[in-house]
Amino acid sequence: MGAEERAARRRARANRSTLLRLALFTGVLLALVLAGLRLMPGSPFASTAAAKWGQPASRTASTDATPGERPSTPTPTPSPELPPLPVAPTDVKISKDGWWNWALMDTRTGKISGSDNMDETNPTASMIKAWIGADYLRRAAEKGDTPSDSRLNQVSIMIRDSDNNAAQTLYELNGGTASIKRLISICDLTDSSPAADGGWSRTALSARDTARMGACIADGRAAGPKWTRWLLDEMRAVRGVGNFGIRKAFPAAEQKGIGIKNGWVDRQREQRYTVNCLAIGDGWTMAVETRYALDLGYTYGAKICEDVARQLRAAASDAG
């Protein structure tokens, strides 16, 4: 064998040795990469053992769950219970002559409870003045106007003292019947309608819709964000002959926080008395409507409003 042939064989052996070392290095590197992927959470090569190193591996009932083991599911968080209100629906019993109905609304949930005839309407009398004031104030704010002190005084005495002249002036400024149509639309009423003669006193509202109107005043839709608090304060400040009915069923300290607007009128033509009551409390509104023989007087209806409220208060106390 010549020197050149021996040299060629040495070069061949060296090349094979280099290729072998390269193949061995590549195999070791590939093994390390695969091992790393198995330990990486979320990798398609990850095993259940890899989960012990980091986040738990995802499990499905078809592949990972142990036979007989129910796959884990998130535990739902129950909604917090609302605190009880000071009034609750009950089977109200009134031993008096005439017609009456009532409705109670939980303004936190929108749920309305009431008498079987809570959808029947009654002429509002002065109870509608709460809306007349709200409609005037909201529309003034929408137009960018600030009511004068004398105009605000009209709204105030209309609410606090049930002044009829102020109510007529503001009702006309609101567009008369158009104002009642806005009431029905804005407050989502379903049973009510403007008076056939166009007057505010004979607006037909049901107890259910009156409770909705109260909620509409409380949440700001009626008077708008600028005037809602002011209007509610005026309703809490009702005084004199109009301070009767629903809030009288509450302790004196609680009465201060309840806004009201009552309506009462002797209908000579029908020989009927109409007495209606609206109250707005914290988280609730209540309405009671009555009509009965004229000779019984307005205090007869005022007592029905109070009696209904007392029974709803007692129901809440019993439930607690």
CSV table of C-alpha atoms in Angstrom, one decimal:
chain,number,residue,atom,x,y,z
A,1,MET,CA,0.0,0.0,0.0
A,2,GLY,CA,1.5,3.3,-1.0
A,3,ALA,CA,1.7,6.4,1.0
A,4,GLU,CA,-1.1,8.2,-0.9
A,5,GLU,CA,-3.5,5.3,-0.3
A,6,ARG,CA,-2.8,5.3,3.4
A,7,ALA,CA,-3.4,9.0,3.6
A,8,ALA,CA,-6.7,8.6,1.8
A,9,ARG,CA,-7.9,6.0,4.2
A,10,ARG,CA,-6.9,8.2,7.2
A,11,ARG,CA,-8.9,11.1,5.7
A,12,ALA,CA,-12.0,8.8,5.2
A,13,ARG,CA,-11.8,7.5,8.8
A,14,ALA,CA,-11.6,11.1,10.0
A,15,ASN,CA,-14.6,12.1,8.0
A,16,ARG,CA,-16.6,9.2,9.4
A,17,SER,CA,-15.6,10.0,12.9
A,18,THR,CA,-16.7,13.7,12.4
A,19,LEU,CA,-20.1,12.6,10.9
A,20,LEU,CA,-20.6,10.2,13.9
A,21,ARG,CA,-19.9,12.9,16.4
A,22,LEU,CA,-22.2,15.3,14.6
A,23,ALA,CA,-25.0,12.8,14.5
A,24,LEU,CA,-24.5,12.0,18.2
A,25,PHE,CA,-24.6,15.8,19.1
A,26,THR,CA,-27.7,16.3,17.0
A,27,GLY,CA,-29.5,13.4,18.7
A,28,VAL,CA,-28.6,14.7,22.2
A,29,LEU,CA,-29.8,18.2,21.3
A,30,LEU,CA,-33.1,16.9,19.9
A,31,ALA,CA,-33.7,14.9,23.0
A,32,LEU,CA,-33.1,18.0,25.2
A,33,VAL,CA,-35.5,20.1,23.1
A,34,LEU,CA,-38.3,17.5,23.3
A,35,ALA,CA,-37.8,17.2,27.0
A,36,GLY,CA,-38.1,20.9,27.4
A,37,LEU,CA,-41.3,21.0,25.4
A,38,ARG,CA,-42.8,18.3,27.6
A,39,LEU,CA,-42.2,20.4,30.6
A,40,MET,CA,-43.6,23.6,29.0
A,41,PRO,CA,-47.2,24.2,30.2
A,42,GLY,CA,-49.6,24.6,27.2
A,43,SER,CA,-47.3,22.7,24.8
A,44,PRO,CA,-48.9,20.0,22.7
A,45,PHE,CA,-46.1,17.7,23.9
A,46,ALA,CA,-46.8,18.5,27.6
A,47,SER,CA,-47.6,15.6,29.8
A,48,THR,CA,-49.6,15.5,33.1
A,49,ALA,CA,-46.3,15.4,34.9
A,50,ALA,CA,-45.4,18.7,33.4
A,51,ALA,CA,-48.4,20.2,35.1
A,52,LYS,CA,-46.8,19.8,38.4
A,53,TRP,CA,-44.2,22.3,37.5
A,54,GLY,CA,-46.5,25.1,36.6
A,55,GLN,CA,-50.1,25.7,35.8
A,56,PRO,CA,-52.4,22.7,35.9
A,57,ALA,CA,-52.8,21.0,32.6
A,58,SER,CA,-56.2,21.4,31.0
A,59,ARG,CA,-58.4,18.3,31.4
A,60,THR,CA,-61.3,17.0,29.5
A,61,ALA,CA,-63.8,14.3,30.3
A,62,SER,CA,-62.8,12.3,27.2
A,63,THR,CA,-59.0,12.2,27.7
A,64,ASP,CA,-57.6,13.3,31.1
A,65,ALA,CA,-60.3,12.5,33.6
A,66,THR,CA,-59.7,9.5,35.8
A,67,PRO,CA,-62.4,6.9,35.1
A,68,GLY,CA,-65.3,7.5,37.5
A,69,GLU,CA,-64.0,11.0,38.3
A,70,ARG,CA,-66.4,13.9,37.5
A,71,PRO,CA,-64.5,16.7,35.7
A,72,SER,CA,-64.0,19.8,37.7
A,73,THR,CA,-66.2,22.8,36.9
A,74,PRO,CA,-66.1,26.4,38.3
A,75,THR,CA,-68.3,27.0,41.3
A,76,PRO,CA,-70.7,29.8,40.4
A,77,THR,CA,-70.7,32.8,42.7
A,78,PRO,CA,-74.2,33.4,44.0
A,79,SER,CA,-75.6,36.9,43.5
A,80,PRO,CA,-75.8,38.9,46.8
A,81,GLU,CA,-79.2,39.1,48.3
A,82,LEU,CA,-80.8,42.5,48.3
A,83,PRO,CA,-81.6,43.8,51.8
A,84,PRO,CA,-85.2,43.6,52.8
A,85,LEU,CA,-87.4,46.6,52.2
A,86,PRO,CA,-89.6,48.1,55.0
A,87,VAL,CA,-92.7,47.1,53.0
A,88,ALA,CA,-93.7,43.8,51.4
A,89,PRO,CA,-96.7,42.6,49.4
A,90,THR,CA,-99.4,40.8,51.2
A,91,ASP,CA,-103.2,40.0,51.0
A,92,VAL,CA,-104.5,43.4,52.0
A,93,LYS,CA,-107.9,43.4,53.6
A,94,ILE,CA,-109.9,46.7,53.8
A,95,SER,CA,-113.4,46.7,55.4
A,96,LYS,CA,-114.6,49.9,53.9
A,97,ASP,CA,-117.2,50.9,51.3
A,98,GLY,CA,-116.4,52.0,47.8
A,99,TRP,CA,-113.6,51.1,45.3
A,100,TRP,CA,-109.9,51.0,46.0
A,101,ASN,CA,-106.7,49.4,44.6
A,102,TRP,CA,-103.0,49.4,45.4
A,103,ALA,CA,-99.6,48.7,44.0
A,104,LEU,CA,-96.1,48.3,45.4
A,105,MET,CA,-92.9,48.4,43.3
A,106,ASP,CA,-89.5,47.3,44.2
A,107,THR,CA,-87.5,49.9,42.3
A,108,ARG,CA,-84.3,47.9,42.6
A,109,THR,CA,-85.7,45.0,40.6
A,110,GLY,CA,-88.7,46.6,38.8
A,111,LYS,CA,-91.1,44.0,40.3
A,112,ILE,CA,-94.6,45.2,40.9
A,113,SER,CA,-97.1,43.6,43.3
A,114,GLY,CA,-100.6,44.7,44.1
A,115,SER,CA,-104.3,44.2,44.2
A,116,ASP,CA,-106.0,42.1,41.5
A,117,ASN,CA,-107.4,45.4,40.1
A,118,MET,CA,-104.2,47.4,40.2
A,119,ASP,CA,-104.4,48.0,36.5
A,120,GLU,CA,-107.8,49.8,36.8
A,121,THR,CA,-107.6,53.6,36.5
A,122,ASN,CA,-108.9,56.4,38.7
A,123,PRO,CA,-108.9,60.2,38.1
A,124,THR,CA,-105.7,61.4,39.7
A,125,ALA,CA,-106.8,64.8,41.1
A,126,SER,CA,-103.7,66.5,42.6
A,127,MET,CA,-101.5,63.4,42.6
A,128,ILE,CA,-100.5,64.2,39.0
A,129,LYS,CA,-98.9,67.4,40.1
A,130,ALA,CA,-95.7,65.4,40.9
A,131,TRP,CA,-95.4,64.7,37.1
A,132,ILE,CA,-96.4,68.3,36.1
A,133,GLY,CA,-93.4,69.6,38.1
A,134,ALA,CA,-91.0,67.0,36.8
A,135,ASP,CA,-92.0,67.5,33.2
A,136,TYR,CA,-91.6,71.3,33.5
A,137,LEU,CA,-88.1,71.0,35.2
A,138,ARG,CA,-86.8,68.4,32.8
A,139,ARG,CA,-87.9,70.3,29.7
A,140,ALA,CA,-86.4,73.6,31.0
A,141,ALA,CA,-83.0,71.8,31.5
A,142,GLU,CA,-83.2,70.2,28.1
A,143,LYS,CA,-83.6,73.7,26.5
A,144,GLY,CA,-80.7,75.0,28.6
A,145,ASP,CA,-83.0,77.3,30.6
A,146,THR,CA,-82.8,78.0,34.3
A,147,PRO,CA,-86.3,78.6,35.8
A,148,SER,CA,-86.7,81.9,37.6
A,149,ASP,CA,-87.1,82.0,41.3
A,150,SER,CA,-90.8,82.8,40.9
A,151,ARG,CA,-91.3,79.8,38.6
A,152,LEU,CA,-89.5,77.5,41.0
A,153,ASN,CA,-91.7,78.8,43.8
A,154,GLN,CA,-94.7,77.8,41.7
A,155,VAL,CA,-93.4,74.3,41.4
A,156,SER,CA,-92.7,74.3,45.1
A,157,ILE,CA,-96.1,75.4,46.3
A,158,MET,CA,-97.8,73.1,43.8
A,159,ILE,CA,-96.0,70.1,45.4
A,160,ARG,CA,-95.8,71.2,49.0
A,161,ASP,CA,-99.2,72.9,49.3
A,162,SER,CA,-101.0,71.4,46.3
A,163,ASP,CA,-101.7,74.9,44.8
A,164,ASN,CA,-104.1,74.5,41.9
A,165,ASN,CA,-103.4,77.8,40.2
A,166,ALA,CA,-99.7,77.0,40.0
A,167,ALA,CA,-100.5,73.6,38.7
A,168,GLN,CA,-102.8,75.0,35.9
A,169,THR,CA,-100.1,77.5,34.8
A,170,LEU,CA,-97.3,74.9,34.7
A,171,TYR,CA,-99.6,72.3,33.0
A,172,GLU,CA,-100.3,74.9,30.2
A,173,LEU,CA,-96.6,75.6,29.9
A,174,ASN,CA,-96.0,71.9,29.5
A,175,GLY,CA,-98.5,71.8,26.6
A,176,GLY,CA,-101.5,70.3,28.4
A,177,THR,CA,-102.4,66.9,27.1
A,178,ALA,CA,-99.0,66.6,25.5
A,179,SER,CA,-97.4,66.5,28.9
A,180,ILE,CA,-99.5,63.4,29.9
A,181,LYS,CA,-98.6,61.7,26.7
A,182,ARG,CA,-94.9,62.3,27.6
A,183,LEU,CA,-95.6,60.8,31.0
A,184,ILE,CA,-97.0,57.6,29.4
A,185,SER,CA,-94.0,57.4,27.0
A,186,ILE,CA,-91.1,58.3,29.3
A,187,CYS,CA,-92.3,56.3,32.3
A,188,ASP,CA,-93.4,53.3,30.3
A,189,LEU,CA,-97.1,53.3,31.5
A,190,THR,CA,-99.5,50.7,30.2
A,191,ASP,CA,-102.9,51.5,31.6
A,192,SER,CA,-103.2,55.2,31.7
A,193,SER,CA,-104.5,58.0,29.4
A,194,PRO,CA,-105.0,61.8,29.3
A,195,ALA,CA,-108.4,63.2,30.4
A,196,ALA,CA,-111.1,63.4,27.7
A,197,ASP,CA,-111.6,67.1,28.6
A,198,GLY,CA,-107.8,67.8,28.5
A,199,GLY,CA,-107.6,68.8,32.2
A,200,TRP,CA,-104.9,67.5,34.5
A,201,SER,CA,-107.2,66.6,37.4
A,202,ARG,CA,-109.0,63.9,35.5
A,203,THR,CA,-105.9,62.2,34.1
A,204,ALA,CA,-106.6,58.5,34.3
A,205,LEU,CA,-103.9,56.5,36.1
A,206,SER,CA,-103.9,53.0,37.5
A,207,ALA,CA,-102.2,52.2,40.8
A,208,ARG,CA,-99.7,50.1,38.9
A,209,ASP,CA,-98.8,53.0,36.6
A,210,THR,CA,-98.7,55.4,39.6
A,211,ALA,CA,-96.1,53.2,41.2
A,212,ARG,CA,-94.2,53.3,37.8
A,213,MET,CA,-94.5,57.1,37.8
A,214,GLY,CA,-93.0,57.2,41.2
A,215,ALA,CA,-90.1,55.1,40.1
A,216,CYS,CA,-89.7,57.3,37.1
A,217,ILE,CA,-89.4,60.4,39.4
A,218,ALA,CA,-87.0,58.5,41.7
A,219,ASP,CA,-84.6,57.4,39.0
A,220,GLY,CA,-84.3,60.7,37.2
A,221,ARG,CA,-86.2,60.0,34.0
A,222,ALA,CA,-89.0,62.4,34.9
A,223,ALA,CA,-87.2,65.5,36.1
A,224,GLY,CA,-83.8,64.8,34.6
A,225,PRO,CA,-80.4,64.7,36.4
A,226,LYS,CA,-80.4,68.4,37.3
A,227,TRP,CA,-83.7,68.6,39.1
A,228,THR,CA,-84.5,65.1,40.5
A,229,ARG,CA,-83.0,65.6,43.9
A,230,TRP,CA,-84.7,69.0,44.3
A,231,LEU,CA,-88.1,67.6,43.3
A,232,LEU,CA,-87.8,64.7,45.7
A,233,ASP,CA,-86.9,67.1,48.5
A,234,GLU,CA,-90.0,69.1,47.7
A,235,MET,CA,-92.1,65.9,47.8
A,236,ARG,CA,-90.6,65.1,51.2
A,237,ALA,CA,-91.6,68.6,52.4
A,238,VAL,CA,-95.4,68.2,51.6
A,239,ARG,CA,-97.2,69.9,54.5
A,240,GLY,CA,-100.6,70.9,55.7
A,241,VAL,CA,-103.8,69.2,54.6
A,242,GLY,CA,-102.1,67.2,51.9
A,243,ASN,CA,-99.8,65.4,54.4
A,244,PHE,CA,-101.7,62.2,54.9
A,245,GLY,CA,-101.9,58.6,53.8
A,246,ILE,CA,-99.0,56.2,53.1
A,247,ARG,CA,-96.2,57.8,55.0
A,248,LYS,CA,-98.3,58.2,58.1
A,249,ALA,CA,-98.0,54.5,58.5
A,250,PHE,CA,-94.3,54.9,59.2
A,251,PRO,CA,-92.5,56.1,62.4
A,252,ALA,CA,-92.0,59.9,62.5
A,253,ALA,CA,-88.3,59.6,62.0
A,254,GLU,CA,-88.8,57.6,58.8
A,255,GLN,CA,-91.5,59.8,57.4
A,256,LYS,CA,-89.0,62.6,56.7
A,257,GLY,CA,-87.3,60.4,54.1
A,258,ILE,CA,-90.5,59.5,52.2
A,259,GLY,CA,-91.6,61.7,49.3
A,260,ILE,CA,-95.4,61.9,48.7
A,261,LYS,CA,-98.0,63.5,46.5
A,262,ASN,CA,-101.6,62.9,47.3
A,263,GLY,CA,-104.7,63.9,45.4
A,264,TRP,CA,-108.2,64.5,46.8
A,265,VAL,CA,-111.3,66.1,45.3
A,266,ASP,CA,-115.1,66.0,45.7
A,267,ARG,CA,-116.7,65.1,42.4
A,268,GLN,CA,-120.0,66.8,42.7
A,269,ARG,CA,-121.2,65.7,39.3
A,270,GLU,CA,-120.6,62.0,40.2
A,271,GLN,CA,-121.4,62.5,43.9
A,272,ARG,CA,-118.1,60.7,44.6
A,273,TYR,CA,-114.9,61.5,46.5
A,274,THR,CA,-111.6,60.6,44.9
A,275,VAL,CA,-108.6,60.2,47.1
A,276,ASN,CA,-105.2,58.9,45.7
A,277,CYS,CA,-101.8,58.5,47.3
A,278,LEU,CA,-98.3,58.2,46.0
A,279,ALA,CA,-95.2,57.6,48.1
A,280,ILE,CA,-91.5,57.2,47.1
A,281,GLY,CA,-89.2,55.5,49.6
A,282,ASP,CA,-85.7,54.2,49.4
A,283,GLY,CA,-85.9,51.2,47.0
A,284,TRP,CA,-89.7,51.2,46.7
A,285,THR,CA,-92.8,53.2,45.5
A,286,MET,CA,-96.4,52.7,46.6
A,287,ALA,CA,-99.7,53.8,45.2
A,288,VAL,CA,-103.2,53.6,46.6
A,289,GLU,CA,-106.3,54.8,44.8
A,290,THR,CA,-109.9,55.2,46.1
A,291,ARG,CA,-113.3,56.5,45.2
A,292,TYR,CA,-116.4,56.3,47.3
A,293,ALA,CA,-119.6,58.2,48.4
A,294,LEU,CA,-119.2,61.9,48.6
A,295,ASP,CA,-120.6,62.3,52.1
A,296,LEU,CA,-117.8,60.2,53.6
A,297,GLY,CA,-115.2,63.0,53.2
A,298,TYR,CA,-111.6,62.9,52.2
A,299,THR,CA,-110.3,61.5,55.5
A,300,TYR,CA,-112.1,58.3,54.7
A,301,GLY,CA,-109.8,57.7,51.6
A,302,ALA,CA,-106.8,59.0,53.5
A,303,LYS,CA,-107.3,56.3,56.1
A,304,ILE,CA,-107.5,53.6,53.3
A,305,CYS,CA,-104.1,54.7,52.0
A,306,GLU,CA,-102.7,54.5,55.5
A,307,ASP,CA,-104.3,51.2,56.3
A,308,VAL,CA,-102.8,49.6,53.1
A,309,ALA,CA,-99.4,50.9,54.0
A,310,ARG,CA,-99.6,49.6,57.5
A,311,GLN,CA,-100.5,46.1,56.2
A,312,LEU,CA,-97.5,46.1,53.8
A,313,ARG,CA,-95.2,47.3,56.6
A,314,ALA,CA,-96.5,44.5,58.9
A,315,ALA,CA,-95.9,41.9,56.1
A,316,ALA,CA,-92.3,43.1,55.8
A,317,SER,CA,-91.8,42.9,59.6
A,318,ASP,CA,-93.3,39.3,59.7
A,319,ALA,CA,-91.0,38.2,56.8
A,320,GLY,CA,-88.0,39.5,58.7
